[in-house]
PDB file of C-alpha atoms in Angstrom:
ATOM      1  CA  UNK A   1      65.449  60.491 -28.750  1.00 50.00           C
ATOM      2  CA  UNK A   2      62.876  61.893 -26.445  1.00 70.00           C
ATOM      3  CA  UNK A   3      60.521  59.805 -24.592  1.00 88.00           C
ATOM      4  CA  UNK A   4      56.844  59.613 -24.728  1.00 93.00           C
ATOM      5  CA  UNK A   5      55.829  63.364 -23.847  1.00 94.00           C
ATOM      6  CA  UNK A   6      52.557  63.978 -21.531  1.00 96.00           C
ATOM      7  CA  UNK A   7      51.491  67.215 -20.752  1.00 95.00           C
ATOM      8  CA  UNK A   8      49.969  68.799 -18.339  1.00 96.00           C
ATOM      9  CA  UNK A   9      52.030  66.778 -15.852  1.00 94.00           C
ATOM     10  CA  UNK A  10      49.256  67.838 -13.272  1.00 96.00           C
ATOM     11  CA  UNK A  11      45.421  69.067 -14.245  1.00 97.00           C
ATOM     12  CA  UNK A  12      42.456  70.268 -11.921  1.00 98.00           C
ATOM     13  CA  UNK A  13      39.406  71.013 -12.753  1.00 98.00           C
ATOM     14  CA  UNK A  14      36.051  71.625 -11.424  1.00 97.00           C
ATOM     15  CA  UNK A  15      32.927  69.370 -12.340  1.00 97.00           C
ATOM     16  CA  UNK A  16      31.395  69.773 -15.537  1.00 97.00           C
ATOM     17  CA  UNK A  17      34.304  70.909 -17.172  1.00 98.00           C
ATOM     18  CA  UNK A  18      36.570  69.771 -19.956  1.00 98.00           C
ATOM     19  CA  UNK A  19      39.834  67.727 -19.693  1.00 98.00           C
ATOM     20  CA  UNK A  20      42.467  67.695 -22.658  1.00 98.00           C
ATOM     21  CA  UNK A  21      45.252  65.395 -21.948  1.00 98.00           C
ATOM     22  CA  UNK A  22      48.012  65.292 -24.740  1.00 98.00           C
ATOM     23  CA  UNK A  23      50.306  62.956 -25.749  1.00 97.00           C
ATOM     24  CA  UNK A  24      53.422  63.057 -28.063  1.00 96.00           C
ATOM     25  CA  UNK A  25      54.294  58.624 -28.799  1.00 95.00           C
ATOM     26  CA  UNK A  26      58.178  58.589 -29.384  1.00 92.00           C
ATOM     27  CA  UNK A  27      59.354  59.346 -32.136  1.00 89.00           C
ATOM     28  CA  UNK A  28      58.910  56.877 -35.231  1.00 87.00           C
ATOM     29  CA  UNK A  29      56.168  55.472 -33.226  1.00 89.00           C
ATOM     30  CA  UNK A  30      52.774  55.066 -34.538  1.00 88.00           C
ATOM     31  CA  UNK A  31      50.398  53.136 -32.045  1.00 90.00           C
ATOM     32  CA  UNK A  32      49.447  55.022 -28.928  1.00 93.00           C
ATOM     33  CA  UNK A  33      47.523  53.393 -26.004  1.00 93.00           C
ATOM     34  CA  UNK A  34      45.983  55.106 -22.994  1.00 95.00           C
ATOM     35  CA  UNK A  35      45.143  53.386 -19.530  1.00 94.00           C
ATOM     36  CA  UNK A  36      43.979  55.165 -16.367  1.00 94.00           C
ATOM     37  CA  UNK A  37      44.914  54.164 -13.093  1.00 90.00           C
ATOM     38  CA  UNK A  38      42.520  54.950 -10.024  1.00 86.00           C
ATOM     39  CA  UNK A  39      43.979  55.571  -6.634  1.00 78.00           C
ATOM     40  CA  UNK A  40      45.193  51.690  -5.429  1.00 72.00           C
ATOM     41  CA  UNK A  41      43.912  50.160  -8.362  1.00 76.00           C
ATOM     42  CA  UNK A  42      46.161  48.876 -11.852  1.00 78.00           C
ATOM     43  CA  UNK A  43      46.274  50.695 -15.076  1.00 86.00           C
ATOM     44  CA  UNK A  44      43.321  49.606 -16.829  1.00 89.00           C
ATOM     45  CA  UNK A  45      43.040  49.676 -20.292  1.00 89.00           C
ATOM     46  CA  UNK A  46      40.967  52.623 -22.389  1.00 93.00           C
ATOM     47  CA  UNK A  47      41.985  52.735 -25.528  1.00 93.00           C
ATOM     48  CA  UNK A  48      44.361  51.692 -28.560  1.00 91.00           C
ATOM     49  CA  UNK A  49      44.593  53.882 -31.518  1.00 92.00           C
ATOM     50  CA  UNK A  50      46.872  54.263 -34.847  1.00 91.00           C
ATOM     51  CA  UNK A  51      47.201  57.306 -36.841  1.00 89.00           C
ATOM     52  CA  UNK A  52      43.763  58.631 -37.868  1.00 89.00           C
ATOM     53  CA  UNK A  53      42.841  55.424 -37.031  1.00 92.00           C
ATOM     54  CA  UNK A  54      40.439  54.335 -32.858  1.00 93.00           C
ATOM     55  CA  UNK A  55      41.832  50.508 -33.370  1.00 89.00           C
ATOM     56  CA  UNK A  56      40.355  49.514 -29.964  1.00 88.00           C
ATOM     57  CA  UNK A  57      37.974  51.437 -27.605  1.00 91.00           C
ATOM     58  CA  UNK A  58      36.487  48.883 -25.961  1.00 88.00           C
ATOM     59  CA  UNK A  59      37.986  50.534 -22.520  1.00 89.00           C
ATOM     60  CA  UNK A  60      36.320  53.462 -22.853  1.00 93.00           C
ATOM     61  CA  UNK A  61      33.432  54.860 -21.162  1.00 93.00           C
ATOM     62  CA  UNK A  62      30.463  54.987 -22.919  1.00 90.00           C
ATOM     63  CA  UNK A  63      29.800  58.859 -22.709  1.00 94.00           C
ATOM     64  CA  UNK A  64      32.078  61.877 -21.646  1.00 97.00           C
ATOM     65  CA  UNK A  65      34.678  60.497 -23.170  1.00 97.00           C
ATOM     66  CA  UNK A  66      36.856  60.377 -26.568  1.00 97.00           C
ATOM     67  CA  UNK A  67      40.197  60.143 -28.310  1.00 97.00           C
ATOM     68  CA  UNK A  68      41.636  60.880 -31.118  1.00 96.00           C
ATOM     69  CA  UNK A  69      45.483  60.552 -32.937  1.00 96.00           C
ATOM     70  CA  UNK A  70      45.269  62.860 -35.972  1.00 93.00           C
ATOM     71  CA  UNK A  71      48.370  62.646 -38.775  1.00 90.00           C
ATOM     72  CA  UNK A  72      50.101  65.406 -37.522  1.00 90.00           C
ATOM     73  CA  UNK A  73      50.282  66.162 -33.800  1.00 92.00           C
ATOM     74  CA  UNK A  74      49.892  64.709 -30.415  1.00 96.00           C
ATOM     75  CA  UNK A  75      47.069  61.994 -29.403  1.00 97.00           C
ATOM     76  CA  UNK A  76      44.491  64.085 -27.312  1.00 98.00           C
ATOM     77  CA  UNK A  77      42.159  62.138 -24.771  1.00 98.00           C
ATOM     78  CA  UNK A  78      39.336  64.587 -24.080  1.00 98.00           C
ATOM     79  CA  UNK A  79      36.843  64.303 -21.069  1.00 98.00           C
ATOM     80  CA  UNK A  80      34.070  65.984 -21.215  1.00 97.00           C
ATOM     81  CA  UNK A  81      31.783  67.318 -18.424  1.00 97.00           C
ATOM     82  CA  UNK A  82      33.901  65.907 -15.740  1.00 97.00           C
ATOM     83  CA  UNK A  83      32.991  64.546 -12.488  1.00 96.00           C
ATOM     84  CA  UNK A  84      34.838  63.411  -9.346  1.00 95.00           C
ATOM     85  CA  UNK A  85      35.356  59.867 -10.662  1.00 94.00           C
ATOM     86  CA  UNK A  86      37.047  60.855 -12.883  1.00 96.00           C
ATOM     87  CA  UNK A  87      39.759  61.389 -10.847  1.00 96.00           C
ATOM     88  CA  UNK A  88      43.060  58.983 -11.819  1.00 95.00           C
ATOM     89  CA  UNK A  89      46.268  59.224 -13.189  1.00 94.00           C
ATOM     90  CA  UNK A  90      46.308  59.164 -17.611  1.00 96.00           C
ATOM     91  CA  UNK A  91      49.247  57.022 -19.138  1.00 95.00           C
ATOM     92  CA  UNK A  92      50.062  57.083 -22.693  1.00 95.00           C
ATOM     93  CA  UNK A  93      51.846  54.487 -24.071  1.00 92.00           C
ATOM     94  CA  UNK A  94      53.571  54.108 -27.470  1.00 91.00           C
ATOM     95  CA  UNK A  95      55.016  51.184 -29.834  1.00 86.00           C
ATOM     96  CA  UNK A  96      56.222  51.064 -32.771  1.00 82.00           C
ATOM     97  CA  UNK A  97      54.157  48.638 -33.922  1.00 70.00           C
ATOM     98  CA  UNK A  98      50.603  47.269 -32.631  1.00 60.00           C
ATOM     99  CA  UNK A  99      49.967  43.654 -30.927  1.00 54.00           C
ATOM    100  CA  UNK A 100      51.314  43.496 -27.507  1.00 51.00           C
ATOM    101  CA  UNK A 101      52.256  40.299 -26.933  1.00 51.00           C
ATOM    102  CA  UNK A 102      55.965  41.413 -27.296  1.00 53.00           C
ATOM    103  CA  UNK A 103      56.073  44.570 -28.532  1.00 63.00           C
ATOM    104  CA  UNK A 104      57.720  46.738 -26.347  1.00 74.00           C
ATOM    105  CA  UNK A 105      55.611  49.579 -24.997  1.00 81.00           C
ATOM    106  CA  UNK A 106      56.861  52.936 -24.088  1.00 87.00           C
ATOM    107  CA  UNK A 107      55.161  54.805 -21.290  1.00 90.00           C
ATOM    108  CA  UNK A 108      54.906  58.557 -20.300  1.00 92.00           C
ATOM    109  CA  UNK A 109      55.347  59.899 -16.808  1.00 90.00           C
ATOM    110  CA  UNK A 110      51.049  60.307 -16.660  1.00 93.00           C
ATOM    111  CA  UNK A 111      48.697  63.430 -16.124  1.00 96.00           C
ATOM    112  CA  UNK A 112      46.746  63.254 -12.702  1.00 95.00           C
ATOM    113  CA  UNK A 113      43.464  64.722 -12.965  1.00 97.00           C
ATOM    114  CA  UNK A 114      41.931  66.033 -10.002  1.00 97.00           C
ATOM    115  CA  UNK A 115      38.150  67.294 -10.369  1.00 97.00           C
ATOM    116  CA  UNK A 116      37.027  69.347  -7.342  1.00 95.00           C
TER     117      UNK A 116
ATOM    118  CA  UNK B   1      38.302  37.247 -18.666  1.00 77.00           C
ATOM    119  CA  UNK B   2      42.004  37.806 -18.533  1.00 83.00           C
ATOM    120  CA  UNK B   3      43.185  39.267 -14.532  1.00 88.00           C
ATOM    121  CA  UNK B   4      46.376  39.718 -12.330  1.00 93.00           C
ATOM    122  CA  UNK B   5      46.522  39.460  -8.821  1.00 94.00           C
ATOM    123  CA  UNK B   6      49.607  41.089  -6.987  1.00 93.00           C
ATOM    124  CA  UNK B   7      50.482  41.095  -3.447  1.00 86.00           C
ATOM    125  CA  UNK B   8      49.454  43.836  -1.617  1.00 84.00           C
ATOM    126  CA  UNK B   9      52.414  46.362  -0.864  1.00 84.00           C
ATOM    127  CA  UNK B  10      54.222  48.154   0.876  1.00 93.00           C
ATOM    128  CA  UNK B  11      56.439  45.853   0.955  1.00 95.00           C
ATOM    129  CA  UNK B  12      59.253  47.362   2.743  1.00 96.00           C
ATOM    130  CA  UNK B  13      63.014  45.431   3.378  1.00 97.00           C
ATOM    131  CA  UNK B  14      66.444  46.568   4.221  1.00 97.00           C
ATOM    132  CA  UNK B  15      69.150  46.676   1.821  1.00 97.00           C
ATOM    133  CA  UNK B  16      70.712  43.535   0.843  1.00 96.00           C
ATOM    134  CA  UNK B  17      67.108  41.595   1.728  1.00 97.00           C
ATOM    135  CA  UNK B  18      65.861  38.974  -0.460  1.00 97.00           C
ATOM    136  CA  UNK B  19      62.987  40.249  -2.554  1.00 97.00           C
ATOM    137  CA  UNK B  20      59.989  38.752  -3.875  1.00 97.00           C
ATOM    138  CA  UNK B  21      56.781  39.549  -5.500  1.00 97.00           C
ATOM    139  CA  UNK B  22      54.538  37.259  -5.928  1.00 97.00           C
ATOM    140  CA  UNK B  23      51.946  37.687  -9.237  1.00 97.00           C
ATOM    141  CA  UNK B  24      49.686  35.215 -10.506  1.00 97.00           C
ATOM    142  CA  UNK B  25      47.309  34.969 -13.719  1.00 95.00           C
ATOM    143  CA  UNK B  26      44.442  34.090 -14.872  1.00 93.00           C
ATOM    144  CA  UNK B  27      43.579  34.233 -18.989  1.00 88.00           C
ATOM    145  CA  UNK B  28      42.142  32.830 -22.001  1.00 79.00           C
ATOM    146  CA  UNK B  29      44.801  31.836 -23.930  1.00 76.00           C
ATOM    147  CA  UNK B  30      48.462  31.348 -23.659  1.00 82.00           C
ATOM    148  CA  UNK B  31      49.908  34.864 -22.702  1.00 89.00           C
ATOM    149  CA  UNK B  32      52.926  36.856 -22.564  1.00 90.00           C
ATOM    150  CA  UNK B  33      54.265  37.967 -18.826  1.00 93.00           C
ATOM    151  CA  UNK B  34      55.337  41.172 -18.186  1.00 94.00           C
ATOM    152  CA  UNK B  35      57.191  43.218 -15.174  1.00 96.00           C
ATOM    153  CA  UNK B  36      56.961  47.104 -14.931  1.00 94.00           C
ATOM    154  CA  UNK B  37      58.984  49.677 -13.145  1.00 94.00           C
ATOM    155  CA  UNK B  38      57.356  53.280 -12.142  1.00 90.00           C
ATOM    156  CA  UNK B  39      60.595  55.016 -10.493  1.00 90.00           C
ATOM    157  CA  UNK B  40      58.800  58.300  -8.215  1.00 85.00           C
ATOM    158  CA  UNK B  41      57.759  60.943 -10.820  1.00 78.00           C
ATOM    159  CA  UNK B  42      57.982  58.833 -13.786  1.00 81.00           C
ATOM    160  CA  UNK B  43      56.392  56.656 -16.395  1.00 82.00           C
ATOM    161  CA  UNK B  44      56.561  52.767 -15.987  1.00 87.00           C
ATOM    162  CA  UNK B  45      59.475  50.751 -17.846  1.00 90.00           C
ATOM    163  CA  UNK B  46      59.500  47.081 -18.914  1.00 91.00           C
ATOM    164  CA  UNK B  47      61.778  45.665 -16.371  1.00 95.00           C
ATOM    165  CA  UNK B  48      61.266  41.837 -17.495  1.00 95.00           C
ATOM    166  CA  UNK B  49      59.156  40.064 -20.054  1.00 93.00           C
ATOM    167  CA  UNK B  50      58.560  36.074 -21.305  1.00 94.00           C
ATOM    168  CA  UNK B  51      56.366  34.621 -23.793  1.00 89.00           C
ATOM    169  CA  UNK B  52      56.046  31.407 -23.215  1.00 90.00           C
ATOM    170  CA  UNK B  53      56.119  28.084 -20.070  1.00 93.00           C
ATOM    171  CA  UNK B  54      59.300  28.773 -18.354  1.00 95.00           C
ATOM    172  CA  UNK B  55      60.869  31.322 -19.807  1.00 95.00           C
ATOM    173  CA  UNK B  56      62.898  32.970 -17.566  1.00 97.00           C
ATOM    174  CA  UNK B  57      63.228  37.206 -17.838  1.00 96.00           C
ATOM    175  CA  UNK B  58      66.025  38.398 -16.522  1.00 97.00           C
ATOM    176  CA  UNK B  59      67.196  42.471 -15.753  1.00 96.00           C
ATOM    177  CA  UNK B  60      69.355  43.853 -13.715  1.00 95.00           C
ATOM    178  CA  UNK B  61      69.672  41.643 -10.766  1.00 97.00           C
ATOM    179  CA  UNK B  62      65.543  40.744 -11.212  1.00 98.00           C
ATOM    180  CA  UNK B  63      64.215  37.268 -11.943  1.00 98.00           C
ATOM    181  CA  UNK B  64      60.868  35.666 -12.972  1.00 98.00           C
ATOM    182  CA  UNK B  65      60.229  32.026 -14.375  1.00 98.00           C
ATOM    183  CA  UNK B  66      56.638  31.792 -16.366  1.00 96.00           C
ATOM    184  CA  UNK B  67      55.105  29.127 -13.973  1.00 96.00           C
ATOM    185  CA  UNK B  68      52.572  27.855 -16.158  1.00 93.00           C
ATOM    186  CA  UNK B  69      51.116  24.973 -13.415  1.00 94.00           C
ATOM    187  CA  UNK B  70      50.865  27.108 -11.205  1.00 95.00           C
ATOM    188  CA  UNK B  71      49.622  30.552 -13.124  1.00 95.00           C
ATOM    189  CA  UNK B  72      52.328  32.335 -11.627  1.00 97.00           C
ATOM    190  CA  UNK B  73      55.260  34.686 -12.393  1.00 97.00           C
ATOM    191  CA  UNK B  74      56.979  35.888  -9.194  1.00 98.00           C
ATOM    192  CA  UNK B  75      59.507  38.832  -9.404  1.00 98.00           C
ATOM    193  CA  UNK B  76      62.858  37.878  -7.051  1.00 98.00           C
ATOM    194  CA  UNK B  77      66.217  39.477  -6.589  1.00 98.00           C
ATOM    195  CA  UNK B  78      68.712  38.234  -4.593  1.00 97.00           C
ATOM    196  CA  UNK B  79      70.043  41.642  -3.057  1.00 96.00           C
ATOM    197  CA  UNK B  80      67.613  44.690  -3.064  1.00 97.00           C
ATOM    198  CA  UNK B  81      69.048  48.343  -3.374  1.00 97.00           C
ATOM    199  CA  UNK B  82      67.875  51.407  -1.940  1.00 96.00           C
ATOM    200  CA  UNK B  83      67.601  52.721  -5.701  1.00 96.00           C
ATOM    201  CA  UNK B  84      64.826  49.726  -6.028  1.00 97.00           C
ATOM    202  CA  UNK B  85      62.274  51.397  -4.174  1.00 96.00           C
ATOM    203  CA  UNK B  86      59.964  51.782  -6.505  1.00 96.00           C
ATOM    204  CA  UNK B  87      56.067  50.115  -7.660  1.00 93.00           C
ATOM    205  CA  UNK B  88      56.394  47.062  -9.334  1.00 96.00           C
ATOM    206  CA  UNK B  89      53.288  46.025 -11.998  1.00 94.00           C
ATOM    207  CA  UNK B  90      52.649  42.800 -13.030  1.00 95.00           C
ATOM    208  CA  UNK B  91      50.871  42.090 -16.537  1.00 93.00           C
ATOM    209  CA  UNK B  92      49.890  40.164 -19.303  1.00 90.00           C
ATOM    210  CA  UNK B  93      49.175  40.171 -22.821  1.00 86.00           C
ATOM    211  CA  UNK B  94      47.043  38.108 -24.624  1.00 74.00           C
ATOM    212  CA  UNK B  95      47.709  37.253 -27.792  1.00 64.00           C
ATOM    213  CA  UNK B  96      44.628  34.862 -28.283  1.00 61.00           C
ATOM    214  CA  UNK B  97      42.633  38.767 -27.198  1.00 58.00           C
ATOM    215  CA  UNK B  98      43.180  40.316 -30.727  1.00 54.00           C
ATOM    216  CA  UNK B  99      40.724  42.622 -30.785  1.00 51.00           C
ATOM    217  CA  UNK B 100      41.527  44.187 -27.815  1.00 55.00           C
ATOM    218  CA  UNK B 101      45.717  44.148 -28.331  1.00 61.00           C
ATOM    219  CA  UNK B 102      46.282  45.639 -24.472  1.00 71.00           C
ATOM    220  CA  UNK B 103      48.249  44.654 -21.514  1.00 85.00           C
ATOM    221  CA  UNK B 104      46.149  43.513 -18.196  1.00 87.00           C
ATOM    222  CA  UNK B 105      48.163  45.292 -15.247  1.00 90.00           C
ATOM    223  CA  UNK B 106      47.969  44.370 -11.406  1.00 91.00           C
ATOM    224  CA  UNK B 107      47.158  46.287  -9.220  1.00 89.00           C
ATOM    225  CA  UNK B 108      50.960  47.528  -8.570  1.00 92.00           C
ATOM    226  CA  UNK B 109      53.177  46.904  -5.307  1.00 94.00           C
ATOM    227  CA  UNK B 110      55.535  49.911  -3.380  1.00 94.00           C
ATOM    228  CA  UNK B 111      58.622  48.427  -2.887  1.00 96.00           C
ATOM    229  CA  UNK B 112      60.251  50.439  -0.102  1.00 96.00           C
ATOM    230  CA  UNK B 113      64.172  49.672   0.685  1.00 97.00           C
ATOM    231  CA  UNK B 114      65.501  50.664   3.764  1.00 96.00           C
ATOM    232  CA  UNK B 115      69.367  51.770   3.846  1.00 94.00           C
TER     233      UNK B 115
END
């Protein structure tokens, strides 16, 4: 049973352009959750979504940014117009079924972002 | 709001050292406590969990008792391993935070053992 897949593994880009970061939950799984992690800083939280279905976004910038999980194929987190801050390493997570309190989440190995 | 405050890292100790991390809390409600692996290269892992006033998690050789007095939840082993070098997170979920269902990390600490 694979893991939670991320790909790309490593992503550069120049500012103003457009990040896709992709994410395949394990499977069964249903709930994804992304967090970004800035250099010497925790994973903070961005955003919880079920199939079809933003659940939570409230860790989301305001502009630039968006997510989606459509019924067939991998979550996508999409920055637009990037800029240097934007900088961080992208985990997915996935559960089987939403609430955290003791669900257990399963995370993928991140995509680091690196806008020049 | 709901935070975690780690100790700063590297923390770096020979093999056989005592280890500990220490982690405390701060939230809203009555939360579950939560210990993550990232191993070099790869995605974190939940080492050790517990939901409620002292609970004790328990994996492989690693300890933490849910200190409610004291807002705590300190990460020990007895006898560190070269393969523990690693950075250890610290979190919490809420479950009195509904709306937001997500863990609150630390800020992560490198745990460096020394052969």
């Amino acid at each position: 049973n694979a893991g939670v897949m991320q790909n790309p593994r490593h992503l550069v880009r120049r500012r103003g352009q457009e990040a896709r970061l992709r994410c395949s939950p394990m499977k069964g799984h249903s709930h994804v959750y992304w967090y970004r992690q800035l250099p010497e800083e925790g994973l903070k939280f961005m955003v919880y979504l079920q199939k079809e279905n933003i659940i939570d976004e409230s860790g989301m910038p305001k502009e630039r940014f968006s997510a989606e999980f459509p019924k067939e194929g991998p979550s996508i987190l999409r920055i637009q117009q990037v800029v240097r801050g934007d900088s961080a390493a992208y985990f997915c997570a996935s559960s089987q079924a939403g609430g955290q309190g003791n669900e257990k989440l399963f995370f993928g190995s991140g995509t680091q972002l690196s806008v020049l | 709001g709901n935070s975690v405050t780690q100790m700063e890292g590297p923390v770096t100790l020979s093999e056989e050292a005592f280890l500990t991390i220490n982690c405390t809390y701060t939230a809203t409600g009555y939360p579950s406590l939560f210990w993550y692996v990232q191993y070099p290269g790869e995605g974190l892992q939940l080492l050790l969990k517990a939901t409620k006033a002292d609970d004790k998690g328990s994996n492989k050789g690693f300890e933490a008792t849910y200190r409610k007095e004291t807002t705590s939840f300190h990460l020990e082993k007895g006898s560190v391993q070269v393969s523990d070098s690693a950075v250890y997170f610290c979190a919490l979920s809420d479950p009195g935070d509904t709306g937001r269902r997500a863990l609150t990390f630390g800020s992560g600490t490198r745990l460096q053992v020394q052969p």
